[in-house]
Short mmCIF file of C-alpha atoms in Angstrom, two decimals:
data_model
loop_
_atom_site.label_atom_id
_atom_site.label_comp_id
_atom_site.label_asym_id
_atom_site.label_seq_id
_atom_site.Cartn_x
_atom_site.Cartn_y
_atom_site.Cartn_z
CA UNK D 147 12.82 -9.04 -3.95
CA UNK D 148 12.85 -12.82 -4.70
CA UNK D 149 15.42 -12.17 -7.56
CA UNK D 150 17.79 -10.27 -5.29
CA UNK D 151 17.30 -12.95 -2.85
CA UNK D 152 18.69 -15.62 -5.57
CA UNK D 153 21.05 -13.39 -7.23
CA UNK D 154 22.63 -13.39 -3.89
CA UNK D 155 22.55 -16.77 -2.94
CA UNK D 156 25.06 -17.31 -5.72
CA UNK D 157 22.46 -18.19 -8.20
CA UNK D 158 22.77 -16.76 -12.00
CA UNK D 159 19.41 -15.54 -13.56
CA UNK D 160 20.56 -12.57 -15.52
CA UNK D 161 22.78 -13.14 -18.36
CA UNK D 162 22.55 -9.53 -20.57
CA UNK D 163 22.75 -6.35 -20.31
CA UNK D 164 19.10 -6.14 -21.93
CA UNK D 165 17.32 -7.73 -18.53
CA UNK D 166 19.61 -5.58 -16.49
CA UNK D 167 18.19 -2.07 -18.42
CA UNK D 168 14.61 -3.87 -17.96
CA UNK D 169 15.08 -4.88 -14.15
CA UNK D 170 16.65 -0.78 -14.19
CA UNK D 171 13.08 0.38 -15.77
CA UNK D 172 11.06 -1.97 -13.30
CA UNK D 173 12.79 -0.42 -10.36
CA UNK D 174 12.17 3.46 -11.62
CA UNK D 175 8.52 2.06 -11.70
CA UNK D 176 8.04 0.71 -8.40
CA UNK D 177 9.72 3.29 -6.70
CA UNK D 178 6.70 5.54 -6.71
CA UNK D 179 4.72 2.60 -4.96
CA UNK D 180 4.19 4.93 -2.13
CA UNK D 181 1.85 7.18 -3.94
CA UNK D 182 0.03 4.51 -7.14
CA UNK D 183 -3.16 3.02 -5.50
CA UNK D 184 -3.51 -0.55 -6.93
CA UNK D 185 -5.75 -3.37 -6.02
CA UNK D 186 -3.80 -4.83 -3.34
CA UNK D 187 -2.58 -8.40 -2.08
CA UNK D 188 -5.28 -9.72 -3.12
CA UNK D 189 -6.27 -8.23 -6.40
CA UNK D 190 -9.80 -7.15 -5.74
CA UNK D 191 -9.45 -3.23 -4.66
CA UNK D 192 -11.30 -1.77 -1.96
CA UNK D 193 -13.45 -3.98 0.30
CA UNK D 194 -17.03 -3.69 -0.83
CA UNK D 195 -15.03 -5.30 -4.55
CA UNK D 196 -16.29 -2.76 -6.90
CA UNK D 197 -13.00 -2.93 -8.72
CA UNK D 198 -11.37 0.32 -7.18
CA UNK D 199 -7.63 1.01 -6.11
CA UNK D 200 -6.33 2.34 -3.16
CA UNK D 201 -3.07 2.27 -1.38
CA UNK D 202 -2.26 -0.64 0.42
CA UNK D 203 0.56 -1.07 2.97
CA UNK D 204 1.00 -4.41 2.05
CA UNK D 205 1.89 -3.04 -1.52
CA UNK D 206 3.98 -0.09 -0.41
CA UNK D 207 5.73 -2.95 1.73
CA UNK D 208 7.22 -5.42 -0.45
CA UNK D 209 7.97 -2.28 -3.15
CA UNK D 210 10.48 -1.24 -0.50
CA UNK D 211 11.68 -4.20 0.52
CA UNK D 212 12.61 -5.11 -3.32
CA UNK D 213 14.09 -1.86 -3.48
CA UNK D 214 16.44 -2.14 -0.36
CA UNK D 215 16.93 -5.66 -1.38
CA UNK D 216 18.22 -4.39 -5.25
CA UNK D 217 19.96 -1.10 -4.56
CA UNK D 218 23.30 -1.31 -5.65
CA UNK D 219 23.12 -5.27 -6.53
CA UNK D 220 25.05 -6.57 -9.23
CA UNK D 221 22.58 -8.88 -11.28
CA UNK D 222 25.65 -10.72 -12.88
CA UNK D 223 27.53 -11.73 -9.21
CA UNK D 224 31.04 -11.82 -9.74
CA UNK D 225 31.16 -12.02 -13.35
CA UNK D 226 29.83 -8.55 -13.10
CA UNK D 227 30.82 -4.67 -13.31
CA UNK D 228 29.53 -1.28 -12.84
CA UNK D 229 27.11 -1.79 -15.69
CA UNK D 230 25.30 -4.35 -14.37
CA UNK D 231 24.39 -3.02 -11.10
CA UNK D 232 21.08 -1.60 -10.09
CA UNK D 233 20.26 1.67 -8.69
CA UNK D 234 17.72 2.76 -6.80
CA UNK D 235 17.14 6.64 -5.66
CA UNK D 236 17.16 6.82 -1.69
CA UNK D 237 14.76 9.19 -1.79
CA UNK D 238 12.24 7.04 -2.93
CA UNK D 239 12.45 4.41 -0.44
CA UNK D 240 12.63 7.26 2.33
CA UNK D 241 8.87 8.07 0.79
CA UNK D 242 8.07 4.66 0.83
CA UNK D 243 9.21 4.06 4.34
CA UNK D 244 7.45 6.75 5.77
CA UNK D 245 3.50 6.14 4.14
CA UNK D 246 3.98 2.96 5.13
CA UNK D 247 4.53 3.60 8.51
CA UNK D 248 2.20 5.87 9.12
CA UNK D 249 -0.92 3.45 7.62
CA UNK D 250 0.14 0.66 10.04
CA UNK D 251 -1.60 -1.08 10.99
CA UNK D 252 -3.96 -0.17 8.36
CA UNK D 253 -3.89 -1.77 5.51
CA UNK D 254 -5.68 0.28 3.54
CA UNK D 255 -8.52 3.08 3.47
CA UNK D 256 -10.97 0.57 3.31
CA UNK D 257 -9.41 -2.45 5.62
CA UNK D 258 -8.72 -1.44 9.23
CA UNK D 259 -6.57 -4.47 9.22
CA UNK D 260 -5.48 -7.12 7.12
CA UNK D 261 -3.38 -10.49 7.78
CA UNK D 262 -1.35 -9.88 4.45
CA UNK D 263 0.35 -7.31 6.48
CA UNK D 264 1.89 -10.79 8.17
CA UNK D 265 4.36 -10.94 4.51
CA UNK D 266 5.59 -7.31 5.30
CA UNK D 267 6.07 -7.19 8.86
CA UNK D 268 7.89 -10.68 8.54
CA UNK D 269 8.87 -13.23 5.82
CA UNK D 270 9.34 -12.61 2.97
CA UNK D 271 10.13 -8.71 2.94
CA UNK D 272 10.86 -7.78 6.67
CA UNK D 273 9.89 -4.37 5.17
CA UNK D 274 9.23 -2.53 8.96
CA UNK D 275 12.19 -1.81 11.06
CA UNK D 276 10.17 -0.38 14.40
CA UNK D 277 9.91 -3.46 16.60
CA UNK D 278 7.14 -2.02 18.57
CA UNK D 279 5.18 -1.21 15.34
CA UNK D 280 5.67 -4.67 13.96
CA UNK D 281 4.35 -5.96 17.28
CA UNK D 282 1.19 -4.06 17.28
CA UNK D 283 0.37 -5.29 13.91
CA UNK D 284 1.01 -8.06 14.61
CA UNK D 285 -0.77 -7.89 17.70
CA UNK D 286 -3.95 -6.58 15.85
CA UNK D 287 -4.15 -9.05 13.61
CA UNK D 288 -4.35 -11.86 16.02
CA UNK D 289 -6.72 -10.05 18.17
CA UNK D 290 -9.06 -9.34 15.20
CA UNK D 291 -8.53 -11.71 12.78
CA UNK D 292 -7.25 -15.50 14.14
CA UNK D 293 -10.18 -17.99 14.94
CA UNK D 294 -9.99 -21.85 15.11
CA UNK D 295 -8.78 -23.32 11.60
CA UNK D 296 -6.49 -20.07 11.01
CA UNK D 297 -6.96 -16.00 10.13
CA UNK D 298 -10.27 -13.97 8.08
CA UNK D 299 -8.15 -12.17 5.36
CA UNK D 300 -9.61 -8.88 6.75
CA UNK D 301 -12.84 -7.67 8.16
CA UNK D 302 -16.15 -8.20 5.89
CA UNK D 303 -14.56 -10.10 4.00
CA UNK D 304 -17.05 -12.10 1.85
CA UNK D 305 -14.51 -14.52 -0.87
CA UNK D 306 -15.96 -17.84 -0.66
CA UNK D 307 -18.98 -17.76 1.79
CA UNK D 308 -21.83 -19.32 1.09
CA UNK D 309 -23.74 -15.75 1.45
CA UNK D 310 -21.53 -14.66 -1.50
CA UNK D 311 -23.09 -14.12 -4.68
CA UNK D 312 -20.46 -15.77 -7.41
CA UNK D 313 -22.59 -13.95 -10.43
CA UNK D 314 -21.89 -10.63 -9.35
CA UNK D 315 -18.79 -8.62 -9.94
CA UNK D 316 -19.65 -6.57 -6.57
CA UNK D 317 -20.51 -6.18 -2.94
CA UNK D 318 -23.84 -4.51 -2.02
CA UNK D 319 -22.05 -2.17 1.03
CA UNK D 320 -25.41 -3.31 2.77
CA UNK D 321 -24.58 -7.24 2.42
CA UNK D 322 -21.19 -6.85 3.93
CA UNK D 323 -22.02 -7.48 7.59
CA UNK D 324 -24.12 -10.44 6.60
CA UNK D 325 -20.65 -12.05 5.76
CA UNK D 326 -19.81 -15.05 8.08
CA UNK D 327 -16.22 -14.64 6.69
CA UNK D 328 -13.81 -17.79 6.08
CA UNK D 329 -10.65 -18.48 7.62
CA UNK D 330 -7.39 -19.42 6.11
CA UNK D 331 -4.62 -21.77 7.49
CA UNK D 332 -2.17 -19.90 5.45
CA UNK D 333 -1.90 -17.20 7.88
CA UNK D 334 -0.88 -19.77 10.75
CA UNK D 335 2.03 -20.92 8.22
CA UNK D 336 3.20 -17.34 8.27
CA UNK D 337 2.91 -17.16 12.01
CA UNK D 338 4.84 -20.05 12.14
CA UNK D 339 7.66 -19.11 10.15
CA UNK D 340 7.51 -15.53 12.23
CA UNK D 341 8.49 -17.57 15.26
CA UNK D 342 11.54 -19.31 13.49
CA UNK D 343 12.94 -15.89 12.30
CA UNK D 344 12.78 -14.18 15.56
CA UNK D 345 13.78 -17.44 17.66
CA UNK D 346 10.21 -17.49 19.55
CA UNK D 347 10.11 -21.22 20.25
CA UNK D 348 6.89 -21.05 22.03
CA UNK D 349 5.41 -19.26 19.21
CA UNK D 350 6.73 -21.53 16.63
CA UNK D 351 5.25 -24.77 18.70
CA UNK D 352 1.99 -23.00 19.12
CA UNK D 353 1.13 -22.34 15.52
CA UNK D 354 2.63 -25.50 14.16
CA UNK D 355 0.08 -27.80 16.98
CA UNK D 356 -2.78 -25.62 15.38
CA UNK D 357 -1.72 -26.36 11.64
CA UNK D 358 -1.21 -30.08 12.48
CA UNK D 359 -5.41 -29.99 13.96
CA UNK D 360 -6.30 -28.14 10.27
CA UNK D 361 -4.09 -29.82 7.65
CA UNK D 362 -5.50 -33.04 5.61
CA UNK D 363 -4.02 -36.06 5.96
CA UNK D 364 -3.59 -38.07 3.07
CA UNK D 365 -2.93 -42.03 3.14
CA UNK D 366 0.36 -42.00 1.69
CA UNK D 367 1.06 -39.91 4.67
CA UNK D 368 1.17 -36.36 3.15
CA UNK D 369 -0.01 -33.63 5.02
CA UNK D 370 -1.63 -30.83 2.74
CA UNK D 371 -2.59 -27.35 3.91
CA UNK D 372 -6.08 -25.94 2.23
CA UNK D 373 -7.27 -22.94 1.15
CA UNK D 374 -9.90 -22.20 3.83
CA UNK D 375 -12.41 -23.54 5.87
CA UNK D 376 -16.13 -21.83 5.56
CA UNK D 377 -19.12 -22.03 7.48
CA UNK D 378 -21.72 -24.08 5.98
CA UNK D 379 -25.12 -22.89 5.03
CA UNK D 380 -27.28 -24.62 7.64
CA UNK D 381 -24.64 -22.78 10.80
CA UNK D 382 -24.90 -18.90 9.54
CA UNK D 383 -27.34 -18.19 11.91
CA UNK D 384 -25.68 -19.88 14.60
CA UNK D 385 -22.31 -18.57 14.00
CA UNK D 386 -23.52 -14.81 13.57
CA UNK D 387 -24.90 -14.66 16.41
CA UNK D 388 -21.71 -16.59 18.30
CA UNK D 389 -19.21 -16.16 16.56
CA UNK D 390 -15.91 -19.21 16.22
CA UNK D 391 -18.69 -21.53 18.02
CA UNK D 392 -19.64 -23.62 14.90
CA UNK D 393 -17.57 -26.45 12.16
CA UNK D 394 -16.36 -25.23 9.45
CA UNK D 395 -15.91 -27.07 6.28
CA UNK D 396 -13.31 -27.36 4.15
CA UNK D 397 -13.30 -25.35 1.02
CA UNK D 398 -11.06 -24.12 -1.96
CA UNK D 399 -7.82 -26.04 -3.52
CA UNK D 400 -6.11 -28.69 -1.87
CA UNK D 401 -3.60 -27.83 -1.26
CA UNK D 402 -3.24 -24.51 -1.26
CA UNK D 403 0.22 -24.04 -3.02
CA UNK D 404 0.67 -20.50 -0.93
CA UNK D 405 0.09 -22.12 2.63
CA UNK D 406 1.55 -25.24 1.47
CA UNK D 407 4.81 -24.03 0.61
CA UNK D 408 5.14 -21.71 3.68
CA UNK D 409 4.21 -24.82 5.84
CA UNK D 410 7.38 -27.07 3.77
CA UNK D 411 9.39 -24.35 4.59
CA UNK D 412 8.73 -23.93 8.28
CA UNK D 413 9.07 -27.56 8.75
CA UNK D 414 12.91 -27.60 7.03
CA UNK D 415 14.14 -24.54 9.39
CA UNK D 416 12.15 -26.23 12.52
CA UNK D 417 13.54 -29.37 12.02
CA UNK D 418 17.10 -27.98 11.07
CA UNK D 419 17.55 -29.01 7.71
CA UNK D 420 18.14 -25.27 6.76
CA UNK D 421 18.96 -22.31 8.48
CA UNK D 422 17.41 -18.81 7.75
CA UNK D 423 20.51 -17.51 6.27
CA UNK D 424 19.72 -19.72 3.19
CA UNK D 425 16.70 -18.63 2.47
CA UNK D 426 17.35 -14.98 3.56
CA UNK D 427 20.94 -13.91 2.13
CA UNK D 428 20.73 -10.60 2.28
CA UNK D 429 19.89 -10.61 5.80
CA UNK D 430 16.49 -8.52 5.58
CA UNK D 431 15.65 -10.66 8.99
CA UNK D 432 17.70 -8.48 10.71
CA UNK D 433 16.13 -5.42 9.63
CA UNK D 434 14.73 -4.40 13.21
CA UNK D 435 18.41 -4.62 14.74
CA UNK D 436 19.84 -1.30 15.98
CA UNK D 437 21.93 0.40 13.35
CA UNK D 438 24.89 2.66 13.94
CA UNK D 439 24.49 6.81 13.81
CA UNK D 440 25.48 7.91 10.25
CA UNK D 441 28.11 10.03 10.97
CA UNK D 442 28.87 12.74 7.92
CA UNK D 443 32.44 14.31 7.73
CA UNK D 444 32.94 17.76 5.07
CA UNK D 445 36.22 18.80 4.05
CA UNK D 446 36.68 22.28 3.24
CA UNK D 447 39.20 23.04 -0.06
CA UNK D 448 40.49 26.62 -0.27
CA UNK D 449 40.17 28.36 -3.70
CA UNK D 450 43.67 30.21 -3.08
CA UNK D 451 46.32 31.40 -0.55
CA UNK D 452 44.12 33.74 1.04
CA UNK D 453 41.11 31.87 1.54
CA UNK D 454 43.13 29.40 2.82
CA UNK D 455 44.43 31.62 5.80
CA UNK D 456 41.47 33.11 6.42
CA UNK D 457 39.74 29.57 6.86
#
């Protein structure tokens, strides 16, 4: 996706015919995306983390956005020719269109929802085109998921609380509701830049007032985004049994180069300094618009004379 995205902007990152037969192979491999369980967004598998695949709509996502995004692209620009441009079989993105709409908002067997789903529904891959679908993700994820420094990752989800054991490769399926589960700003960055795509001002002034009450402040003025906050040790109890009613600490890398990037980026196109076309050339924000019937026309050849006047 992100190389179509360049190659389009004008940008020139193949230069033989080698990468283009590679980029040919990687795109026969993805296509069947729709049916290859894998570990998902964020690399762990199935929720109780004992290391097995599923499908994952976030995964089925971006495959077919990349594909739409490299069908018929020329990987050389205008210095190119029928042998450098990429195919992809419409079939296969058909497939991959229709799983993933039918898991929505599901993320997965094992996740009823996730807030990944926020990269396929908007920025980067704009992967749905059923507005109301996209809304009611959407509109699950907030209801489920957003708290006061940002978004859980997905129900039960235990990465980085202090109830997680670090030593262990696993979830006990018994220890996942015992998870106070963090919550990460990066989600709000993603909201953020939701707002700018779709021109939702109020939206866009909402999420960027929360982000400015979680980001640190450093004293050469630099505002950095972090990985999460988590509840501390000494407030489990407390925040079990009311939940979003206790502090929660900052924890993980600062900054979080994910969140922190998203958050540059929604401050350029909120304060002008780019417009989405430039970071979106193919247009993929547009992928909910209404699109005309496709009308198909047959010609009918005659084999002889007769035919002919008979047709």
């Amino acid at each position: 996706l992100t190389l179509a995205q360049l190659t389009a902007s004008g940008l020139n990152i193949i230069y033989s015919l080698d990468e283009v037969a590679f980029i040919q192979n990687l795109v026969f491999y993805i296509e069947n995306a729709y049916r290859i369980p894998d570990f998902g967004i964020w690399e762990r598998g199935e929720k109780t983390n004992h290391g097995q695949t599923e499908l994952n709509a976030s995964s089925i996502g971006m495959a077919k956005a990349a594909l739409e995004a490299i069908n018929e692209l020329d990987l050389f620009g205008p210095r190119g020719g029928p042998e450098s441009v990429i195919h992809v079989m419409p079939d296969e993105m058909m497939k991959c269109q229709a799983i993933l709409q039918s898991m929505l908002p599901r993320e997965s067997s094992s996740k009823e929802i996730d807030a990944g789903l926020l990269t396929i529904i908007g920025y980067p891959a704009f992967a749905v085109d059923d507005e109301n679908l996209v809304d009611y993700t959407r509109e699950q994820i907030l209801q489920k998921l957003e708290g006061r420094y940002g978004c859980r990752r997905f129900l039960r989800d235990g990465y980085r609380t202090v109830k997680e054991d670090r030593e262990r490769l696993y979830y006990e399926r018994g220890e996942l509701k015992e998870f106070e589960k963090c919550e990460w700003p990066l989600f709000w960055t993603m909201l953020t830049l939701d707002g700018l795509f779709n021109g939702n001002d109020e939206q866009v002034s909402l999420y960027l007032s929360k982000l400015e009450s979680v980001v640190v402040k450093t004293p050469a003025g630099i505002w950095l985004v972090p990985q999460l906050y988590y509840v501390p040790e000494e407030s489990v109890a407390q925040e079990m049994r009311n939940p979003h009613t206790v502090e929660r600490v900052l924890g993980g890398k600062l900054p979080f180069l994910w969140a922190q990037s998203f958050y540059i980026l929604a401050q350029l196109l909120h304060d002008k300094l780019l417009v989405p076309g430039e970071i979106d050339p193919l247009n993929r924000r547009f992928a909910m618009l209404p699109k005309a019937d496709l009308l198909v026309q047959v010609s009918c050849l005659a084999e002889d004379e007769y035919i002919k006047k008979r047709l």
